[in-house]
PDB file of N, CA, C and O in Angstrom:
ATOM      1  N   MET A 203     -28.036  50.702 -66.922  1.00 58.00           N
ATOM      2  CA  MET A 203     -27.713  49.331 -66.619  1.00 58.00           C
ATOM      3  C   MET A 203     -27.793  49.146 -65.102  1.00 58.00           C
ATOM      4  O   MET A 203     -27.316  49.965 -64.341  1.00 58.00           O
ATOM      5  N   SER A 204     -28.379  48.039 -64.657  1.00 77.00           N
ATOM      6  CA  SER A 204     -28.575  47.841 -63.218  1.00 77.00           C
ATOM      7  C   SER A 204     -27.252  47.477 -62.542  1.00 77.00           C
ATOM      8  O   SER A 204     -26.295  47.046 -63.181  1.00 77.00           O
ATOM      9  N   THR A 205     -27.213  47.645 -61.237  1.00 85.00           N
ATOM     10  CA  THR A 205     -26.022  47.329 -60.463  1.00 85.00           C
ATOM     11  C   THR A 205     -25.724  45.836 -60.525  1.00 85.00           C
ATOM     12  O   THR A 205     -24.563  45.434 -60.646  1.00 85.00           O
ATOM     13  N   PHE A 206     -26.774  45.015 -60.459  1.00 82.00           N
ATOM     14  CA  PHE A 206     -26.592  43.555 -60.525  1.00 82.00           C
ATOM     15  C   PHE A 206     -25.970  43.155 -61.859  1.00 82.00           C
ATOM     16  O   PHE A 206     -25.057  42.342 -61.917  1.00 82.00           O
ATOM     17  N   ARG A 207     -26.470  43.753 -62.928  1.00 85.00           N
ATOM     18  CA  ARG A 207     -25.954  43.443 -64.261  1.00 85.00           C
ATOM     19  C   ARG A 207     -24.495  43.877 -64.398  1.00 85.00           C
ATOM     20  O   ARG A 207     -23.680  43.167 -64.978  1.00 85.00           O
ATOM     21  N   SER A 208     -24.175  45.033 -63.859  1.00 83.00           N
ATOM     22  CA  SER A 208     -22.797  45.529 -63.916  1.00 83.00           C
ATOM     23  C   SER A 208     -21.861  44.618 -63.121  1.00 83.00           C
ATOM     24  O   SER A 208     -20.762  44.301 -63.573  1.00 83.00           O
ATOM     25  N   ALA A 209     -22.312  44.192 -61.945  1.00 82.00           N
ATOM     26  CA  ALA A 209     -21.492  43.303 -61.115  1.00 82.00           C
ATOM     27  C   ALA A 209     -21.298  41.956 -61.810  1.00 82.00           C
ATOM     28  O   ALA A 209     -20.202  41.387 -61.796  1.00 82.00           O
ATOM     29  N   THR A 210     -22.343  41.425 -62.429  1.00 87.00           N
ATOM     30  CA  THR A 210     -22.252  40.148 -63.141  1.00 87.00           C
ATOM     31  C   THR A 210     -21.299  40.262 -64.317  1.00 87.00           C
ATOM     32  O   THR A 210     -20.466  39.378 -64.547  1.00 87.00           O
ATOM     33  N   LEU A 211     -21.390  41.351 -65.063  1.00 85.00           N
ATOM     34  CA  LEU A 211     -20.497  41.571 -66.195  1.00 85.00           C
ATOM     35  C   LEU A 211     -19.052  41.706 -65.730  1.00 85.00           C
ATOM     36  O   LEU A 211     -18.136  41.125 -66.336  1.00 85.00           O
ATOM     37  N   ALA A 212     -18.830  42.442 -64.641  1.00 82.00           N
ATOM     38  CA  ALA A 212     -17.474  42.612 -64.113  1.00 82.00           C
ATOM     39  C   ALA A 212     -16.912  41.269 -63.639  1.00 82.00           C
ATOM     40  O   ALA A 212     -15.734  40.954 -63.876  1.00 82.00           O
ATOM     41  N   LEU A 213     -17.734  40.458 -62.996  1.00 82.00           N
ATOM     42  CA  LEU A 213     -17.306  39.145 -62.527  1.00 82.00           C
ATOM     43  C   LEU A 213     -16.957  38.242 -63.708  1.00 82.00           C
ATOM     44  O   LEU A 213     -15.921  37.572 -63.712  1.00 82.00           O
ATOM     45  N   ALA A 214     -17.801  38.233 -64.728  1.00 81.00           N
ATOM     46  CA  ALA A 214     -17.547  37.403 -65.905  1.00 81.00           C
ATOM     47  C   ALA A 214     -16.255  37.840 -66.601  1.00 81.00           C
ATOM     48  O   ALA A 214     -15.445  37.002 -67.011  1.00 81.00           O
ATOM     49  N   LEU A 215     -16.042  39.133 -66.725  1.00 79.00           N
ATOM     50  CA  LEU A 215     -14.828  39.645 -67.343  1.00 79.00           C
ATOM     51  C   LEU A 215     -13.600  39.280 -66.515  1.00 79.00           C
ATOM     52  O   LEU A 215     -12.579  38.852 -67.057  1.00 79.00           O
ATOM     53  N   GLY A 216     -13.708  39.395 -65.196  1.00 77.00           N
ATOM     54  CA  GLY A 216     -12.593  39.038 -64.305  1.00 77.00           C
ATOM     55  C   GLY A 216     -12.241  37.567 -64.396  1.00 77.00           C
ATOM     56  O   GLY A 216     -11.060  37.192 -64.450  1.00 77.00           O
ATOM     57  N   LEU A 217     -13.255  36.705 -64.428  1.00 76.00           N
ATOM     58  CA  LEU A 217     -13.004  35.268 -64.541  1.00 76.00           C
ATOM     59  C   LEU A 217     -12.390  34.914 -65.891  1.00 76.00           C
ATOM     60  O   LEU A 217     -11.516  34.054 -65.987  1.00 76.00           O
ATOM     61  N   THR A 218     -12.838  35.587 -66.932  1.00 75.00           N
ATOM     62  CA  THR A 218     -12.275  35.348 -68.264  1.00 75.00           C
ATOM     63  C   THR A 218     -10.806  35.733 -68.300  1.00 75.00           C
ATOM     64  O   THR A 218      -9.964  34.982 -68.817  1.00 75.00           O
ATOM     65  N   LEU A 219     -10.463  36.881 -67.745  1.00 70.00           N
ATOM     66  CA  LEU A 219      -9.069  37.315 -67.723  1.00 70.00           C
ATOM     67  C   LEU A 219      -8.221  36.425 -66.822  1.00 70.00           C
ATOM     68  O   LEU A 219      -7.068  36.133 -67.135  1.00 70.00           O
ATOM     69  N   ALA A 220      -8.777  35.975 -65.720  1.00 70.00           N
ATOM     70  CA  ALA A 220      -8.036  35.091 -64.818  1.00 70.00           C
ATOM     71  C   ALA A 220      -7.743  33.763 -65.496  1.00 70.00           C
ATOM     72  O   ALA A 220      -6.692  33.153 -65.264  1.00 70.00           O
ATOM     73  N   GLY A 221      -8.644  33.309 -66.347  1.00 64.00           N
ATOM     74  CA  GLY A 221      -8.419  32.064 -67.076  1.00 64.00           C
ATOM     75  C   GLY A 221      -7.279  32.179 -68.069  1.00 64.00           C
ATOM     76  O   GLY A 221      -6.653  31.180 -68.434  1.00 64.00           O
ATOM     77  N   CYS A 222      -6.975  33.381 -68.494  1.00 61.00           N
ATOM     78  CA  CYS A 222      -5.895  33.594 -69.458  1.00 61.00           C
ATOM     79  C   CYS A 222      -4.544  33.801 -68.766  1.00 61.00           C
ATOM     80  O   CYS A 222      -3.527  33.926 -69.428  1.00 61.00           O
ATOM     81  N   MET A 223      -4.523  33.828 -67.449  1.00 59.00           N
ATOM     82  CA  MET A 223      -3.291  34.097 -66.717  1.00 59.00           C
ATOM     83  C   MET A 223      -2.242  33.020 -66.951  1.00 59.00           C
ATOM     84  O   MET A 223      -1.057  33.280 -66.908  1.00 59.00           O
ATOM     85  N   VAL A 224      -2.675  31.791 -67.169  1.00 61.00           N
ATOM     86  CA  VAL A 224      -1.735  30.692 -67.359  1.00 61.00           C
ATOM     87  C   VAL A 224      -0.995  30.873 -68.668  1.00 61.00           C
ATOM     88  O   VAL A 224       0.180  30.577 -68.767  1.00 61.00           O
ATOM     89  N   GLY A 225      -1.660  31.335 -69.653  1.00 63.00           N
ATOM     90  CA  GLY A 225      -1.040  31.602 -70.937  1.00 63.00           C
ATOM     91  C   GLY A 225      -1.128  30.418 -71.871  1.00 63.00           C
ATOM     92  O   GLY A 225      -1.331  29.286 -71.452  1.00 63.00           O
ATOM     93  N   PRO A 226      -0.964  30.664 -73.139  1.00 67.00           N
ATOM     94  CA  PRO A 226      -1.097  29.601 -74.132  1.00 67.00           C
ATOM     95  C   PRO A 226       0.086  28.638 -74.140  1.00 67.00           C
ATOM     96  O   PRO A 226      -0.007  27.549 -74.662  1.00 67.00           O
ATOM     97  N   ASP A 227       1.223  29.022 -73.542  1.00 73.00           N
ATOM     98  CA  ASP A 227       2.403  28.158 -73.571  1.00 73.00           C
ATOM     99  C   ASP A 227       2.604  27.415 -72.245  1.00 73.00           C
ATOM    100  O   ASP A 227       3.718  27.038 -71.896  1.00 73.00           O
ATOM    101  N   PHE A 228       1.526  27.197 -71.520  1.00 75.00           N
ATOM    102  CA  PHE A 228       1.616  26.485 -70.235  1.00 75.00           C
ATOM    103  C   PHE A 228       2.085  25.053 -70.454  1.00 75.00           C
ATOM    104  O   PHE A 228       1.635  24.366 -71.359  1.00 75.00           O
ATOM    105  N   ARG A 229       3.039  24.603 -69.630  1.00 81.00           N
ATOM    106  CA  ARG A 229       3.512  23.216 -69.666  1.00 81.00           C
ATOM    107  C   ARG A 229       3.310  22.593 -68.294  1.00 81.00           C
ATOM    108  O   ARG A 229       3.600  23.227 -67.282  1.00 81.00           O
ATOM    109  N   ARG A 230       2.840  21.362 -68.283  1.00 84.00           N
ATOM    110  CA  ARG A 230       2.693  20.639 -67.020  1.00 84.00           C
ATOM    111  C   ARG A 230       4.092  20.396 -66.453  1.00 84.00           C
ATOM    112  O   ARG A 230       4.988  19.987 -67.187  1.00 84.00           O
ATOM    113  N   PRO A 231       4.298  20.621 -65.147  1.00 86.00           N
ATOM    114  CA  PRO A 231       5.629  20.409 -64.577  1.00 86.00           C
ATOM    115  C   PRO A 231       6.026  18.937 -64.618  1.00 86.00           C
ATOM    116  O   PRO A 231       5.176  18.050 -64.599  1.00 86.00           O
ATOM    117  N   GLU A 232       7.311  18.692 -64.692  1.00 89.00           N
ATOM    118  CA  GLU A 232       7.832  17.326 -64.705  1.00 89.00           C
ATOM    119  C   GLU A 232       7.577  16.672 -63.352  1.00 89.00           C
ATOM    120  O   GLU A 232       7.639  17.336 -62.324  1.00 89.00           O
ATOM    121  N   PRO A 233       7.324  15.365 -63.328  1.00 86.00           N
ATOM    122  CA  PRO A 233       7.138  14.682 -62.043  1.00 86.00           C
ATOM    123  C   PRO A 233       8.455  14.621 -61.278  1.00 86.00           C
ATOM    124  O   PRO A 233       9.536  14.704 -61.885  1.00 86.00           O
ATOM    125  N   PRO A 234       8.396  14.469 -59.966  1.00 82.00           N
ATOM    126  CA  PRO A 234       9.630  14.383 -59.175  1.00 82.00           C
ATOM    127  C   PRO A 234      10.474  13.184 -59.612  1.00 82.00           C
ATOM    128  O   PRO A 234       9.941  12.169 -60.060  1.00 82.00           O
ATOM    129  N   THR A 235      11.755  13.293 -59.473  1.00 84.00           N
ATOM    130  CA  THR A 235      12.652  12.221 -59.894  1.00 84.00           C
ATOM    131  C   THR A 235      13.042  11.313 -58.736  1.00 84.00           C
ATOM    132  O   THR A 235      14.057  10.636 -58.790  1.00 84.00           O
ATOM    133  N   THR A 236      12.264  11.281 -57.697  1.00 79.00           N
ATOM    134  CA  THR A 236      12.564  10.435 -56.547  1.00 79.00           C
ATOM    135  C   THR A 236      11.994   9.031 -56.744  1.00 79.00           C
ATOM    136  O   THR A 236      11.008   8.858 -57.445  1.00 79.00           O
ATOM    137  N   GLY A 237      12.614   8.065 -56.135  1.00 77.00           N
ATOM    138  CA  GLY A 237      12.156   6.689 -56.262  1.00 77.00           C
ATOM    139  C   GLY A 237      11.407   6.204 -55.044  1.00 77.00           C
ATOM    140  O   GLY A 237      11.018   5.042 -54.963  1.00 77.00           O
ATOM    141  N   ARG A 238      11.187   7.075 -54.047  1.00 78.00           N
ATOM    142  CA  ARG A 238      10.476   6.655 -52.831  1.00 78.00           C
ATOM    143  C   ARG A 238       9.701   7.830 -52.245  1.00 78.00           C
ATOM    144  O   ARG A 238       9.877   8.966 -52.656  1.00 78.00           O
ATOM    145  N   TYR A 239       8.857   7.521 -51.277  1.00 80.00           N
ATOM    146  CA  TYR A 239       8.001   8.530 -50.672  1.00 80.00           C
ATOM    147  C   TYR A 239       8.653   9.249 -49.496  1.00 80.00           C
ATOM    148  O   TYR A 239       8.196  10.286 -49.079  1.00 80.00           O
ATOM    149  N   THR A 240       9.675   8.678 -48.926  1.00 83.00           N
ATOM    150  CA  THR A 240      10.317   9.270 -47.759  1.00 83.00           C
ATOM    151  C   THR A 240      11.727   9.734 -48.111  1.00 83.00           C
ATOM    152  O   THR A 240      12.328   9.263 -49.071  1.00 83.00           O
ATOM    153  N   GLU A 241      12.268  10.635 -47.293  1.00 82.00           N
ATOM    154  CA  GLU A 241      13.618  11.126 -47.545  1.00 82.00           C
ATOM    155  C   GLU A 241      14.666  10.044 -47.320  1.00 82.00           C
ATOM    156  O   GLU A 241      15.658   9.979 -48.020  1.00 82.00           O
ATOM    157  N   THR A 242      14.445   9.210 -46.305  1.00 85.00           N
ATOM    158  CA  THR A 242      15.388   8.140 -45.987  1.00 85.00           C
ATOM    159  C   THR A 242      14.741   6.799 -46.281  1.00 85.00           C
ATOM    160  O   THR A 242      13.508   6.676 -46.256  1.00 85.00           O
ATOM    161  N   PRO A 243      15.532   5.770 -46.542  1.00 83.00           N
ATOM    162  CA  PRO A 243      14.955   4.445 -46.801  1.00 83.00           C
ATOM    163  C   PRO A 243      14.163   3.937 -45.598  1.00 83.00           C
ATOM    164  O   PRO A 243      14.489   4.234 -44.449  1.00 83.00           O
ATOM    165  N   MET A 244      13.134   3.165 -45.873  1.00 83.00           N
ATOM    166  CA  MET A 244      12.315   2.589 -44.804  1.00 83.00           C
ATOM    167  C   MET A 244      13.092   1.461 -44.126  1.00 83.00           C
ATOM    168  O   MET A 244      13.885   0.769 -44.772  1.00 83.00           O
ATOM    169  N   PRO A 245      12.866   1.237 -42.828  1.00 87.00           N
ATOM    170  CA  PRO A 245      13.533   0.121 -42.158  1.00 87.00           C
ATOM    171  C   PRO A 245      12.975  -1.206 -42.660  1.00 87.00           C
ATOM    172  O   PRO A 245      11.902  -1.251 -43.250  1.00 87.00           O
ATOM    173  N   GLU A 246      13.701  -2.290 -42.430  1.00 88.00           N
ATOM    174  CA  GLU A 246      13.230  -3.595 -42.878  1.00 88.00           C
ATOM    175  C   GLU A 246      12.046  -4.092 -42.060  1.00 88.00           C
ATOM    176  O   GLU A 246      11.270  -4.915 -42.537  1.00 88.00           O
ATOM    177  N   GLN A 247      11.937  -3.622 -40.824  1.00 89.00           N
ATOM    178  CA  GLN A 247      10.775  -3.987 -40.021  1.00 89.00           C
ATOM    179  C   GLN A 247      10.479  -2.896 -39.010  1.00 89.00           C
ATOM    180  O   GLN A 247      11.314  -2.058 -38.721  1.00 89.00           O
ATOM    181  N   THR A 248       9.249  -2.913 -38.499  1.00 90.00           N
ATOM    182  CA  THR A 248       8.834  -1.911 -37.523  1.00 90.00           C
ATOM    183  C   THR A 248       9.220  -2.372 -36.117  1.00 90.00           C
ATOM    184  O   THR A 248       9.630  -3.514 -35.915  1.00 90.00           O
ATOM    185  N   ALA A 249       9.053  -1.503 -35.161  1.00 91.00           N
ATOM    186  CA  ALA A 249       9.323  -1.855 -33.767  1.00 91.00           C
ATOM    187  C   ALA A 249       8.154  -2.672 -33.223  1.00 91.00           C
ATOM    188  O   ALA A 249       7.011  -2.478 -33.623  1.00 91.00           O
ATOM    189  N   ALA A 250       8.443  -3.574 -32.317  1.00 92.00           N
ATOM    190  CA  ALA A 250       7.403  -4.371 -31.676  1.00 92.00           C
ATOM    191  C   ALA A 250       6.877  -3.611 -30.465  1.00 92.00           C
ATOM    192  O   ALA A 250       7.557  -2.757 -29.900  1.00 92.00           O
ATOM    193  N   ALA A 251       5.638  -3.916 -30.101  1.00 93.00           N
ATOM    194  CA  ALA A 251       5.018  -3.311 -28.917  1.00 93.00           C
ATOM    195  C   ALA A 251       4.534  -4.429 -28.004  1.00 93.00           C
ATOM    196  O   ALA A 251       4.071  -5.468 -28.485  1.00 93.00           O
ATOM    197  N   PRO A 252       4.596  -4.255 -26.697  1.00 95.00           N
ATOM    198  CA  PRO A 252       4.205  -5.316 -25.764  1.00 95.00           C
ATOM    199  C   PRO A 252       2.689  -5.405 -25.570  1.00 95.00           C
ATOM    200  O   PRO A 252       2.187  -5.321 -24.452  1.00 95.00           O
ATOM    201  N   VAL A 253       1.960  -5.552 -26.665  1.00 94.00           N
ATOM    202  CA  VAL A 253       0.499  -5.689 -26.619  1.00 94.00           C
ATOM    203  C   VAL A 253       0.085  -6.802 -27.572  1.00 94.00           C
ATOM    204  O   VAL A 253       0.873  -7.236 -28.415  1.00 94.00           O
ATOM    205  N   ARG A 254      -1.162  -7.246 -27.454  1.00 92.00           N
ATOM    206  CA  ARG A 254      -1.666  -8.267 -28.363  1.00 92.00           C
ATOM    207  C   ARG A 254      -1.612  -7.729 -29.797  1.00 92.00           C
ATOM    208  O   ARG A 254      -2.104  -6.638 -30.085  1.00 92.00           O
ATOM    209  N   GLY A 255      -1.021  -8.454 -30.706  1.00 89.00           N
ATOM    210  CA  GLY A 255      -0.891  -8.015 -32.096  1.00 89.00           C
ATOM    211  C   GLY A 255       0.206  -6.996 -32.305  1.00 89.00           C
ATOM    212  O   GLY A 255       0.289  -6.385 -33.361  1.00 89.00           O
ATOM    213  N   GLY A 256       1.075  -6.811 -31.316  1.00 91.00           N
ATOM    214  CA  GLY A 256       2.115  -5.793 -31.411  1.00 91.00           C
ATOM    215  C   GLY A 256       3.433  -6.302 -31.959  1.00 91.00           C
ATOM    216  O   GLY A 256       4.465  -5.672 -31.752  1.00 91.00           O
ATOM    217  N   GLU A 257       3.395  -7.439 -32.647  1.00 92.00           N
ATOM    218  CA  GLU A 257       4.629  -7.975 -33.215  1.00 92.00           C
ATOM    219  C   GLU A 257       5.179  -7.012 -34.276  1.00 92.00           C
ATOM    220  O   GLU A 257       4.435  -6.274 -34.893  1.00 92.00           O
ATOM    221  N   ALA A 258       6.486  -7.083 -34.472  1.00 93.00           N
ATOM    222  CA  ALA A 258       7.110  -6.247 -35.497  1.00 93.00           C
ATOM    223  C   ALA A 258       6.602  -6.667 -36.872  1.00 93.00           C
ATOM    224  O   ALA A 258       6.355  -7.843 -37.124  1.00 93.00           O
ATOM    225  N   GLN A 259       6.416  -5.704 -37.739  1.00 89.00           N
ATOM    226  CA  GLN A 259       5.959  -5.973 -39.102  1.00 89.00           C
ATOM    227  C   GLN A 259       7.139  -5.830 -40.054  1.00 89.00           C
ATOM    228  O   GLN A 259       7.926  -4.901 -39.947  1.00 89.00           O
ATOM    229  N   ARG A 260       7.243  -6.778 -40.980  1.00 88.00           N
ATOM    230  CA  ARG A 260       8.294  -6.705 -41.997  1.00 88.00           C
ATOM    231  C   ARG A 260       7.777  -5.887 -43.176  1.00 88.00           C
ATOM    232  O   ARG A 260       6.657  -6.065 -43.613  1.00 88.00           O
ATOM    233  N   LEU A 261       8.620  -4.993 -43.666  1.00 82.00           N
ATOM    234  CA  LEU A 261       8.277  -4.171 -44.820  1.00 82.00           C
ATOM    235  C   LEU A 261       8.965  -4.762 -46.040  1.00 82.00           C
ATOM    236  O   LEU A 261      10.187  -4.839 -46.101  1.00 82.00           O
ATOM    237  N   VAL A 262       8.169  -5.209 -47.015  1.00 82.00           N
ATOM    238  CA  VAL A 262       8.708  -5.849 -48.213  1.00 82.00           C
ATOM    239  C   VAL A 262       8.478  -4.925 -49.405  1.00 82.00           C
ATOM    240  O   VAL A 262       7.352  -4.788 -49.878  1.00 82.00           O
ATOM    241  N   PRO A 263       9.545  -4.274 -49.905  1.00 77.00           N
ATOM    242  CA  PRO A 263       9.359  -3.369 -51.047  1.00 77.00           C
ATOM    243  C   PRO A 263       9.033  -4.129 -52.330  1.00 77.00           C
ATOM    244  O   PRO A 263       9.408  -5.286 -52.496  1.00 77.00           O
ATOM    245  N   ASP A 264       8.318  -3.463 -53.219  1.00 80.00           N
ATOM    246  CA  ASP A 264       7.969  -3.990 -54.546  1.00 80.00           C
ATOM    247  C   ASP A 264       7.129  -5.254 -54.503  1.00 80.00           C
ATOM    248  O   ASP A 264       7.125  -6.027 -55.449  1.00 80.00           O
ATOM    249  N   ARG A 265       6.404  -5.477 -53.424  1.00 81.00           N
ATOM    250  CA  ARG A 265       5.539  -6.649 -53.337  1.00 81.00           C
ATOM    251  C   ARG A 265       4.158  -6.262 -53.840  1.00 81.00           C
ATOM    252  O   ARG A 265       3.620  -5.215 -53.489  1.00 81.00           O
ATOM    253  N   GLU A 266       3.569  -7.101 -54.663  1.00 85.00           N
ATOM    254  CA  GLU A 266       2.231  -6.855 -55.189  1.00 85.00           C
ATOM    255  C   GLU A 266       1.198  -7.166 -54.111  1.00 85.00           C
ATOM    256  O   GLU A 266       1.299  -8.184 -53.417  1.00 85.00           O
ATOM    257  N   LEU A 267       0.221  -6.296 -53.963  1.00 83.00           N
ATOM    258  CA  LEU A 267      -0.882  -6.525 -53.026  1.00 83.00           C
ATOM    259  C   LEU A 267      -2.156  -6.787 -53.801  1.00 83.00           C
ATOM    260  O   LEU A 267      -2.366  -6.233 -54.879  1.00 83.00           O
ATOM    261  N   SER A 268      -3.005  -7.582 -53.214  1.00 86.00           N
ATOM    262  CA  SER A 268      -4.301  -7.869 -53.810  1.00 86.00           C
ATOM    263  C   SER A 268      -5.137  -6.598 -53.840  1.00 86.00           C
ATOM    264  O   SER A 268      -5.000  -5.723 -52.981  1.00 86.00           O
ATOM    265  N   ALA A 269      -6.030  -6.508 -54.799  1.00 89.00           N
ATOM    266  CA  ALA A 269      -6.955  -5.374 -54.841  1.00 89.00           C
ATOM    267  C   ALA A 269      -7.867  -5.401 -53.625  1.00 89.00           C
ATOM    268  O   ALA A 269      -8.410  -4.374 -53.226  1.00 89.00           O
ATOM    269  N   GLN A 270      -8.035  -6.559 -53.032  1.00 91.00           N
ATOM    270  CA  GLN A 270      -8.837  -6.696 -51.805  1.00 91.00           C
ATOM    271  C   GLN A 270      -7.878  -6.818 -50.616  1.00 91.00           C
ATOM    272  O   GLN A 270      -7.920  -7.776 -49.846  1.00 91.00           O
ATOM    273  N   TRP A 271      -7.054  -5.798 -50.422  1.00 89.00           N
ATOM    274  CA  TRP A 271      -6.010  -5.814 -49.407  1.00 89.00           C
ATOM    275  C   TRP A 271      -6.536  -6.013 -47.998  1.00 89.00           C
ATOM    276  O   TRP A 271      -5.854  -6.556 -47.147  1.00 89.00           O
ATOM    277  N   TRP A 272      -7.746  -5.580 -47.714  1.00 90.00           N
ATOM    278  CA  TRP A 272      -8.298  -5.688 -46.359  1.00 90.00           C
ATOM    279  C   TRP A 272      -8.506  -7.145 -45.954  1.00 90.00           C
ATOM    280  O   TRP A 272      -8.582  -7.454 -44.773  1.00 90.00           O
ATOM    281  N   MET A 273      -8.579  -8.060 -46.914  1.00 91.00           N
ATOM    282  CA  MET A 273      -8.762  -9.482 -46.601  1.00 91.00           C
ATOM    283  C   MET A 273      -7.537 -10.046 -45.878  1.00 91.00           C
ATOM    284  O   MET A 273      -7.636 -11.059 -45.198  1.00 91.00           O
ATOM    285  N   LEU A 274      -6.379  -9.391 -45.994  1.00 88.00           N
ATOM    286  CA  LEU A 274      -5.172  -9.853 -45.311  1.00 88.00           C
ATOM    287  C   LEU A 274      -5.319  -9.799 -43.798  1.00 88.00           C
ATOM    288  O   LEU A 274      -4.606 -10.491 -43.072  1.00 88.00           O
ATOM    289  N   PHE A 275      -6.264  -8.998 -43.286  1.00 90.00           N
ATOM    290  CA  PHE A 275      -6.459  -8.871 -41.844  1.00 90.00           C
ATOM    291  C   PHE A 275      -7.333  -9.989 -41.260  1.00 90.00           C
ATOM    292  O   PHE A 275      -7.437 -10.109 -40.042  1.00 90.00           O
ATOM    293  N   ASN A 276      -7.980 -10.776 -42.135  1.00 92.00           N
ATOM    294  CA  ASN A 276      -8.874 -11.852 -41.682  1.00 92.00           C
ATOM    295  C   ASN A 276      -9.890 -11.331 -40.663  1.00 92.00           C
ATOM    296  O   ASN A 276     -10.108 -11.930 -39.615  1.00 92.00           O
ATOM    297  N   SER A 277     -10.494 -10.203 -40.976  1.00 93.00           N
ATOM    298  CA  SER A 277     -11.451  -9.562 -40.077  1.00 93.00           C
ATOM    299  C   SER A 277     -12.828  -9.544 -40.731  1.00 93.00           C
ATOM    300  O   SER A 277     -13.047  -8.830 -41.716  1.00 93.00           O
ATOM    301  N   ASP A 278     -13.751 -10.340 -40.180  1.00 94.00           N
ATOM    302  CA  ASP A 278     -15.109 -10.360 -40.723  1.00 94.00           C
ATOM    303  C   ASP A 278     -15.793  -8.994 -40.625  1.00 94.00           C
ATOM    304  O   ASP A 278     -16.441  -8.561 -41.581  1.00 94.00           O
ATOM    305  N   PRO A 279     -15.676  -8.279 -39.480  1.00 94.00           N
ATOM    306  CA  PRO A 279     -16.315  -6.945 -39.424  1.00 94.00           C
ATOM    307  C   PRO A 279     -15.766  -5.986 -40.484  1.00 94.00           C
ATOM    308  O   PRO A 279     -16.527  -5.247 -41.096  1.00 94.00           O
ATOM    309  N   LEU A 280     -14.442  -5.999 -40.710  1.00 94.00           N
ATOM    310  CA  LEU A 280     -13.865  -5.126 -41.730  1.00 94.00           C
ATOM    311  C   LEU A 280     -14.345  -5.530 -43.113  1.00 94.00           C
ATOM    312  O   LEU A 280     -14.698  -4.680 -43.934  1.00 94.00           O
ATOM    313  N   ASP A 281     -14.397  -6.826 -43.382  1.00 93.00           N
ATOM    314  CA  ASP A 281     -14.865  -7.315 -44.679  1.00 93.00           C
ATOM    315  C   ASP A 281     -16.315  -6.900 -44.916  1.00 93.00           C
ATOM    316  O   ASP A 281     -16.676  -6.439 -45.999  1.00 93.00           O
ATOM    317  N   ARG A 282     -17.175  -7.035 -43.889  1.00 93.00           N
ATOM    318  CA  ARG A 282     -18.582  -6.633 -44.036  1.00 93.00           C
ATOM    319  C   ARG A 282     -18.690  -5.128 -44.280  1.00 93.00           C
ATOM    320  O   ARG A 282     -19.498  -4.679 -45.087  1.00 93.00           O
ATOM    321  N   LEU A 283     -17.872  -4.350 -43.588  1.00 93.00           N
ATOM    322  CA  LEU A 283     -17.901  -2.894 -43.757  1.00 93.00           C
ATOM    323  C   LEU A 283     -17.514  -2.500 -45.189  1.00 93.00           C
ATOM    324  O   LEU A 283     -18.178  -1.675 -45.812  1.00 93.00           O
ATOM    325  N   VAL A 284     -16.455  -3.096 -45.713  1.00 93.00           N
ATOM    326  CA  VAL A 284     -16.027  -2.784 -47.078  1.00 93.00           C
ATOM    327  C   VAL A 284     -17.088  -3.197 -48.074  1.00 93.00           C
ATOM    328  O   VAL A 284     -17.413  -2.463 -49.008  1.00 93.00           O
ATOM    329  N   ARG A 285     -17.657  -4.384 -47.914  1.00 91.00           N
ATOM    330  CA  ARG A 285     -18.685  -4.851 -48.843  1.00 91.00           C
ATOM    331  C   ARG A 285     -19.954  -3.989 -48.785  1.00 91.00           C
ATOM    332  O   ARG A 285     -20.590  -3.750 -49.788  1.00 91.00           O
ATOM    333  N   ALA A 286     -20.278  -3.483 -47.589  1.00 93.00           N
ATOM    334  CA  ALA A 286     -21.465  -2.640 -47.447  1.00 93.00           C
ATOM    335  C   ALA A 286     -21.277  -1.300 -48.131  1.00 93.00           C
ATOM    336  O   ALA A 286     -22.238  -0.687 -48.589  1.00 93.00           O
ATOM    337  N   ASN A 287     -20.033  -0.831 -48.232  1.00 89.00           N
ATOM    338  CA  ASN A 287     -19.762   0.473 -48.829  1.00 89.00           C
ATOM    339  C   ASN A 287     -19.283   0.371 -50.265  1.00 89.00           C
ATOM    340  O   ASN A 287     -18.888   1.381 -50.855  1.00 89.00           O
ATOM    341  N   ALA A 288     -19.269  -0.814 -50.827  1.00 80.00           N
ATOM    342  CA  ALA A 288     -18.798  -0.993 -52.202  1.00 80.00           C
ATOM    343  C   ALA A 288     -19.859  -0.615 -53.203  1.00 80.00           C
ATOM    344  O   ALA A 288     -21.002  -0.592 -53.000  1.00 80.00           O
TER     345      ALA A 288
END
């Protein structure tokens, strides 16, 4: 038997055994029981910055956003970029 054939057989056998490592009684882990993405609650608004467009932003939890969220920026270049890549 050639060396290449032996190596291929050994690799196939190793992959087969590795696939059995999980076992037949594998269970998907339960999802986390947290209700938010951060450890602490988010502030009601962000800090303002002394630049154009640097006003504080209000964070509104549980608000539905449009599937076309980028339209909220009223930016023609951003809209063209998204449409070009759609």
